[in-house]
Coordinates of C-alpha atoms in Angstrom, one line a residue:
M1 CA 154.5 96.7 -65.6
L2 CA 153.9 93.4 -63.5
P3 CA 150.3 92.3 -63.3
S4 CA 148.3 93.2 -60.2
I5 CA 147.2 90.7 -57.7
T6 CA 144.0 91.0 -55.4
L7 CA 145.0 91.1 -51.7
F8 CA 143.6 89.1 -49.0
L9 CA 144.7 90.5 -45.6
L10 CA 143.5 88.7 -42.7
P11 CA 141.9 90.3 -40.4
L12 CA 141.6 93.1 -43.1
L13 CA 139.7 95.6 -41.1
L14 CA 140.5 98.5 -43.3
L15 CA 138.4 96.8 -46.1
S16 CA 134.8 96.2 -45.8
P17 CA 133.8 92.4 -46.9
S18 CA 132.3 93.7 -49.9
S19 CA 135.3 95.5 -51.2
S20 CA 138.6 94.6 -52.7
T21 CA 141.9 96.5 -53.6
T22 CA 145.0 95.5 -55.8
T23 CA 148.4 96.2 -55.1
P24 CA 151.4 95.4 -57.4
A25 CA 153.1 92.1 -56.5
S26 CA 156.6 93.9 -56.9
N27 CA 158.0 97.3 -57.8
S28 CA 157.5 98.2 -61.2
T29 CA 160.4 99.4 -63.4
T30 CA 158.1 101.7 -65.3
T31 CA 156.4 103.5 -62.3
P32 CA 159.0 105.7 -60.6
G33 CA 158.9 106.1 -57.1
L34 CA 158.1 109.5 -55.6
N35 CA 160.6 112.4 -54.8
Y36 CA 162.0 110.9 -51.6
T37 CA 162.8 114.3 -50.2
A38 CA 159.9 116.5 -51.2
K39 CA 157.0 117.6 -49.3
L40 CA 153.7 115.6 -50.2
T41 CA 150.7 117.6 -51.2
K42 CA 147.7 115.6 -50.1
P43 CA 145.7 116.7 -47.1
P44 CA 146.2 115.1 -43.7
L45 CA 143.2 112.9 -42.7
L46 CA 144.0 113.3 -38.8
P47 CA 145.0 116.4 -37.1
S48 CA 146.9 114.4 -34.6
F49 CA 147.8 110.9 -33.8
D50 CA 146.9 111.3 -30.0
P51 CA 143.6 108.9 -30.5
L52 CA 145.8 106.0 -31.6
R53 CA 148.0 106.1 -28.6
P54 CA 145.2 104.3 -26.0
G55 CA 144.6 101.5 -28.4
L56 CA 148.0 100.8 -29.2
E57 CA 149.0 101.0 -25.3
A58 CA 146.2 98.6 -24.7
H59 CA 147.1 96.1 -27.4
L60 CA 150.9 96.2 -27.7
P61 CA 151.6 94.8 -24.1
P62 CA 155.0 95.5 -22.5
T63 CA 157.3 92.7 -22.6
L64 CA 159.0 91.3 -19.3
Y65 CA 162.5 92.7 -19.0
N66 CA 165.4 92.8 -16.5
Y67 CA 168.5 94.9 -17.0
T68 CA 172.1 95.4 -16.2
K69 CA 174.2 98.5 -16.4
W70 CA 177.6 98.5 -18.0
S71 CA 180.7 99.6 -16.1
P72 CA 181.9 103.0 -16.4
G73 CA 184.5 103.7 -19.3
W74 CA 182.6 102.0 -22.3
L75 CA 179.6 102.9 -24.5
P76 CA 178.4 101.9 -28.0
L77 CA 179.8 103.8 -30.9
S78 CA 176.5 104.5 -32.2
C79 CA 175.5 106.2 -28.7
K80 CA 178.6 108.1 -28.4
T81 CA 178.3 109.4 -31.9
L82 CA 174.4 110.5 -31.4
A83 CA 175.4 112.0 -28.0
Q84 CA 178.2 114.2 -29.4
H85 CA 176.0 115.0 -32.5
E86 CA 173.2 116.4 -30.2
N87 CA 176.2 118.4 -28.0
H88 CA 176.3 116.1 -24.9
T89 CA 179.5 114.5 -23.7
A90 CA 180.1 110.9 -24.0
S91 CA 181.0 110.8 -20.1
T92 CA 177.1 111.8 -19.3
I93 CA 175.8 108.8 -21.1
E94 CA 174.7 105.5 -19.2
V95 CA 174.5 102.0 -21.0
Y96 CA 172.2 99.2 -20.2
N97 CA 171.9 95.8 -21.5
V98 CA 167.9 95.4 -21.4
H99 CA 167.0 91.6 -21.5
Y100 CA 163.4 91.2 -22.8
A101 CA 161.9 87.8 -22.3
D102 CA 161.2 87.5 -26.3
C103 CA 164.9 87.4 -27.2
A104 CA 168.0 85.5 -26.2
S105 CA 170.2 88.5 -26.8
P106 CA 169.5 92.0 -24.9
W107 CA 169.0 95.4 -26.6
I108 CA 171.5 98.1 -25.7
L109 CA 169.9 101.0 -24.6
C110 CA 171.7 104.4 -23.8
R111 CA 170.5 107.2 -21.6
H112 CA 171.9 110.8 -20.7
I113 CA 172.1 111.0 -17.0
A114 CA 169.7 114.1 -16.7
D115 CA 167.1 112.6 -19.2
P116 CA 163.6 113.5 -18.0
L117 CA 162.3 110.2 -19.3
P118 CA 162.0 107.8 -16.4
L119 CA 163.9 104.5 -17.0
P120 CA 161.1 102.3 -16.5
S121 CA 158.9 104.2 -19.1
Y122 CA 161.8 104.0 -21.5
F123 CA 162.4 100.4 -21.3
A124 CA 159.0 99.3 -21.1
T125 CA 157.7 101.4 -24.0
F126 CA 160.7 100.0 -26.3
G127 CA 159.5 96.4 -25.1
R128 CA 156.0 97.3 -26.4
I129 CA 157.3 97.2 -30.0
P130 CA 156.7 93.6 -31.3
V131 CA 159.7 91.6 -31.3
R132 CA 159.7 90.8 -34.9
A133 CA 159.6 94.6 -35.6
R134 CA 162.1 95.4 -32.5
S135 CA 164.6 93.1 -34.1
H136 CA 165.1 95.6 -36.8
V137 CA 166.1 98.2 -34.4
R138 CA 169.7 98.1 -33.1
G139 CA 169.1 100.1 -29.9
A140 CA 168.4 103.7 -28.7
I141 CA 169.6 106.5 -26.8
S142 CA 167.5 109.0 -24.7
L143 CA 168.6 112.5 -24.3
P144 CA 167.5 115.7 -22.6
H145 CA 166.2 118.6 -24.6
K146 CA 165.7 122.2 -23.8
S147 CA 162.2 122.9 -25.4
Q148 CA 161.0 119.9 -27.4
N149 CA 160.3 116.2 -27.6
S150 CA 161.7 114.6 -30.7
A151 CA 163.0 111.5 -32.4
Y152 CA 164.9 110.1 -35.4
N153 CA 166.5 107.0 -36.5
A154 CA 170.1 106.8 -37.5
H155 CA 170.9 103.3 -39.1
G156 CA 168.7 101.4 -36.8
T157 CA 169.7 103.4 -33.5
I158 CA 166.6 105.6 -32.5
A159 CA 167.7 109.0 -30.8
F160 CA 165.0 110.4 -28.6
S161 CA 165.0 113.8 -27.2
N162 CA 163.1 114.6 -24.2
W163 CA 161.6 117.6 -22.6
R164 CA 159.2 117.8 -19.7
D165 CA 156.6 120.6 -20.1
P166 CA 156.6 122.2 -16.5
K167 CA 152.9 123.2 -17.1
K168 CA 151.9 119.5 -17.4
P169 CA 151.7 117.7 -14.1
G170 CA 153.4 114.3 -13.2
P171 CA 156.6 112.6 -15.0
L172 CA 157.1 112.4 -18.6
S173 CA 156.0 109.3 -20.3
A174 CA 157.1 107.8 -23.4
N175 CA 154.9 108.0 -26.2
V176 CA 154.4 104.6 -28.0
N177 CA 153.4 106.0 -31.1
V178 CA 156.7 107.5 -31.6
F179 CA 158.5 104.3 -30.9
V180 CA 156.3 102.4 -33.6
H181 CA 157.0 105.4 -35.9
E182 CA 160.6 105.2 -35.5
T183 CA 160.5 101.4 -36.0
G184 CA 158.6 102.0 -39.2
H185 CA 161.8 103.8 -40.6
S186 CA 163.9 100.6 -39.9
L187 CA 161.2 98.4 -41.3
D188 CA 161.2 100.7 -44.5
N189 CA 164.9 99.9 -44.7
S190 CA 165.3 96.1 -43.8
A191 CA 161.9 94.5 -43.8
F192 CA 159.5 96.3 -46.2
K193 CA 161.4 95.7 -49.4
M194 CA 160.2 95.6 -53.1
G195 CA 163.0 93.5 -54.6
E196 CA 166.0 95.6 -53.6
T197 CA 164.1 98.8 -53.2
Q198 CA 162.7 100.0 -49.9
L199 CA 159.1 100.7 -49.8
S200 CA 159.2 104.2 -49.6
R201 CA 161.2 104.7 -52.6
S202 CA 159.2 102.1 -54.7
G203 CA 156.9 102.6 -57.6
A204 CA 154.4 100.5 -55.5
W205 CA 154.4 103.1 -52.9
A206 CA 153.9 105.7 -55.4
R207 CA 150.8 104.1 -57.0
V208 CA 148.9 103.6 -53.6
Y209 CA 149.7 107.2 -52.7
K210 CA 148.5 108.6 -56.0
R211 CA 145.2 106.5 -55.5
D212 CA 144.6 107.6 -52.0
T213 CA 143.0 111.2 -51.2
H214 CA 144.8 111.6 -48.1
V215 CA 148.0 111.2 -46.0
P216 CA 147.6 110.0 -42.5
D217 CA 148.4 113.2 -40.7
G218 CA 150.4 116.5 -41.2
Y219 CA 153.6 114.9 -40.1
A220 CA 153.3 112.2 -42.9
A221 CA 153.3 115.1 -45.4
K222 CA 156.9 115.9 -44.7
N223 CA 158.1 113.4 -47.2
V224 CA 157.6 110.0 -48.3
G225 CA 159.8 108.3 -45.5
E226 CA 157.6 109.9 -42.9
D227 CA 154.5 108.9 -44.9
V228 CA 155.5 105.2 -44.6
A229 CA 156.5 105.5 -41.1
Q230 CA 153.2 107.3 -40.0
S231 CA 151.3 104.6 -42.2
T232 CA 153.2 102.0 -40.0
V233 CA 151.6 103.6 -36.9
V234 CA 148.3 103.1 -38.6
A235 CA 148.9 99.7 -39.7
A236 CA 150.0 98.5 -36.1
Y237 CA 146.8 100.1 -34.9
D238 CA 144.7 98.3 -37.5
V239 CA 146.2 94.7 -37.2
N240 CA 146.0 94.6 -33.4
V241 CA 143.1 96.9 -32.0
P242 CA 139.7 95.4 -32.4
G243 CA 137.6 97.3 -34.8
G244 CA 140.7 98.5 -36.5
F245 CA 141.4 102.0 -37.7
R246 CA 138.0 102.1 -39.6
G247 CA 136.4 101.9 -36.0
L248 CA 138.3 105.0 -35.0
E249 CA 138.1 107.1 -38.1
K250 CA 135.1 107.6 -40.4
G251 CA 137.3 108.9 -43.3
W252 CA 139.5 105.8 -43.0
E253 CA 139.3 105.1 -46.9
G254 CA 141.4 108.3 -47.5
I255 CA 144.4 106.3 -46.6
R256 CA 143.2 102.8 -47.5
G257 CA 146.1 102.0 -50.0
Q258 CA 149.0 103.5 -48.1
V259 CA 147.9 101.5 -44.9
G260 CA 146.8 98.4 -46.7
L261 CA 150.2 98.1 -48.6
V262 CA 152.0 98.5 -45.1
R263 CA 149.8 95.6 -43.8
R264 CA 150.6 93.5 -46.8
M265 CA 154.4 94.2 -46.3
Q266 CA 154.2 93.4 -42.5
R267 CA 152.4 90.1 -43.0
D268 CA 154.8 89.0 -45.9
A269 CA 157.8 90.0 -43.4
G270 CA 156.3 87.6 -40.9
D271 CA 153.5 89.6 -39.1
V272 CA 156.3 92.0 -37.7
L273 CA 153.8 94.4 -36.2
V274 CA 151.9 91.6 -34.3
P275 CA 153.1 90.8 -30.7
G276 CA 154.0 87.3 -29.6
G277 CA 157.0 85.0 -30.7
M278 CA 160.5 85.1 -30.2
C279 CA 163.4 86.9 -31.9
T280 CA 165.1 84.9 -34.5
Q281 CA 167.3 87.5 -36.2
R282 CA 168.8 90.8 -35.1
L283 CA 170.9 93.8 -36.3
V284 CA 174.5 93.3 -35.1
N285 CA 175.1 95.6 -32.1
S286 CA 177.3 98.9 -32.4
E287 CA 180.9 98.1 -31.4
P288 CA 182.0 99.3 -27.9
V289 CA 184.5 102.4 -27.7
R290 CA 186.0 103.9 -24.9
V291 CA 184.2 107.1 -23.4
E292 CA 187.5 109.0 -23.7
G293 CA 189.1 109.3 -26.7
R294 CA 188.2 108.5 -30.4
R295 CA 190.2 105.3 -31.1
K296 CA 188.4 102.1 -31.5
V297 CA 189.6 99.2 -29.6
G298 CA 192.7 97.5 -31.6
R299 CA 193.8 94.0 -31.6
R300 CA 192.5 91.5 -29.1
G301 CA 194.4 92.3 -25.8
E302 CA 195.3 95.8 -26.8
G303 CA 193.4 98.3 -24.7
D304 CA 190.3 96.0 -24.3
E305 CA 190.3 95.3 -20.7
G306 CA 186.6 95.3 -19.3
R307 CA 185.3 95.6 -23.0
P308 CA 181.7 94.6 -22.9
D309 CA 180.7 91.5 -25.0
V310 CA 178.1 92.6 -27.6
S311 CA 178.0 89.6 -29.8
L312 CA 174.6 88.2 -30.6
A313 CA 173.5 84.8 -29.1
E314 CA 174.3 81.8 -30.9
G315 CA 171.8 80.9 -33.5
L316 CA 170.3 84.2 -34.2
G317 CA 170.3 85.4 -37.9
V318 CA 171.9 88.7 -38.8
I319 CA 169.8 91.5 -40.5
T320 CA 171.2 93.9 -43.0
Q321 CA 170.5 97.5 -43.2
K322 CA 171.8 100.1 -45.6
E323 CA 173.0 103.3 -44.0
F324 CA 170.3 105.8 -43.6
N325 CA 169.3 108.9 -41.0
T326 CA 166.0 110.5 -40.7
K327 CA 167.1 113.4 -38.9
S328 CA 166.7 116.0 -41.5
G329 CA 163.1 114.9 -41.9
C330 CA 162.2 113.3 -38.6
T331 CA 161.7 115.6 -35.6
H332 CA 158.5 114.0 -34.2

């Protein structure tokens, strides 16, 4: 087992000035990770994450943006695949290049023509994700659903399913908690690493989980991947909202180790949960494909008339991510 080190996280609102905690410097080869698909057995600390939403909305400001709509006939392969997987035809999907002021390359965001989530709410809430974390998200697609609101992350592309409850007045609005949660899955796969091991599969996460008395909420108990993603939401609150999570929840110590480890990982990755700065790296965008037909574009000049340019701006580094899909466990 590798030696432990004492963490000094600034500002470390989860820890009182007189307290300290230790977290392994790297994943241990003698401490196995938790069963990735098994339900966690510790009780939830919070009955709901709703109390976190106002603080995150107040302290994760939206980023200025403008957008241009793709011409008909093309869409990213990721959007086409996810739309069809959710039983929507590709011809019902609109595609937008959304240019945020903190990055030289736009994010490609897709939307069903009947999506009940208003475009400004979708684009503005995506822009609330701090840019260093947002860079680990390839894009998103927003779709209508008959009876529920849910989301999952498929290899860096977030799929939102939206339902407007007719009993609730006013338009549907995007939930920043869900956007940060799904970004947490991307960070777990490409930013929060213990060597070559993602955080949720690491022995380090198993150790802090075993020391804590609770998981953040009932949703975090679905499996260890959801635990890391929900802990990312709490960590985002803790590092950005004055008073931190301990100012919101008196039982904060019950998840101290889990949230403290996410705080450490986000700091080591470049303060990815803190707003500000400019993007310096991105995931490669999904390849454009024709709306009709399955064939990808062939050699240059072969059926590529009007093909959108999805290349990243010169100078941006490229983030690599292993294939993953949280749909089976993530219906947030």
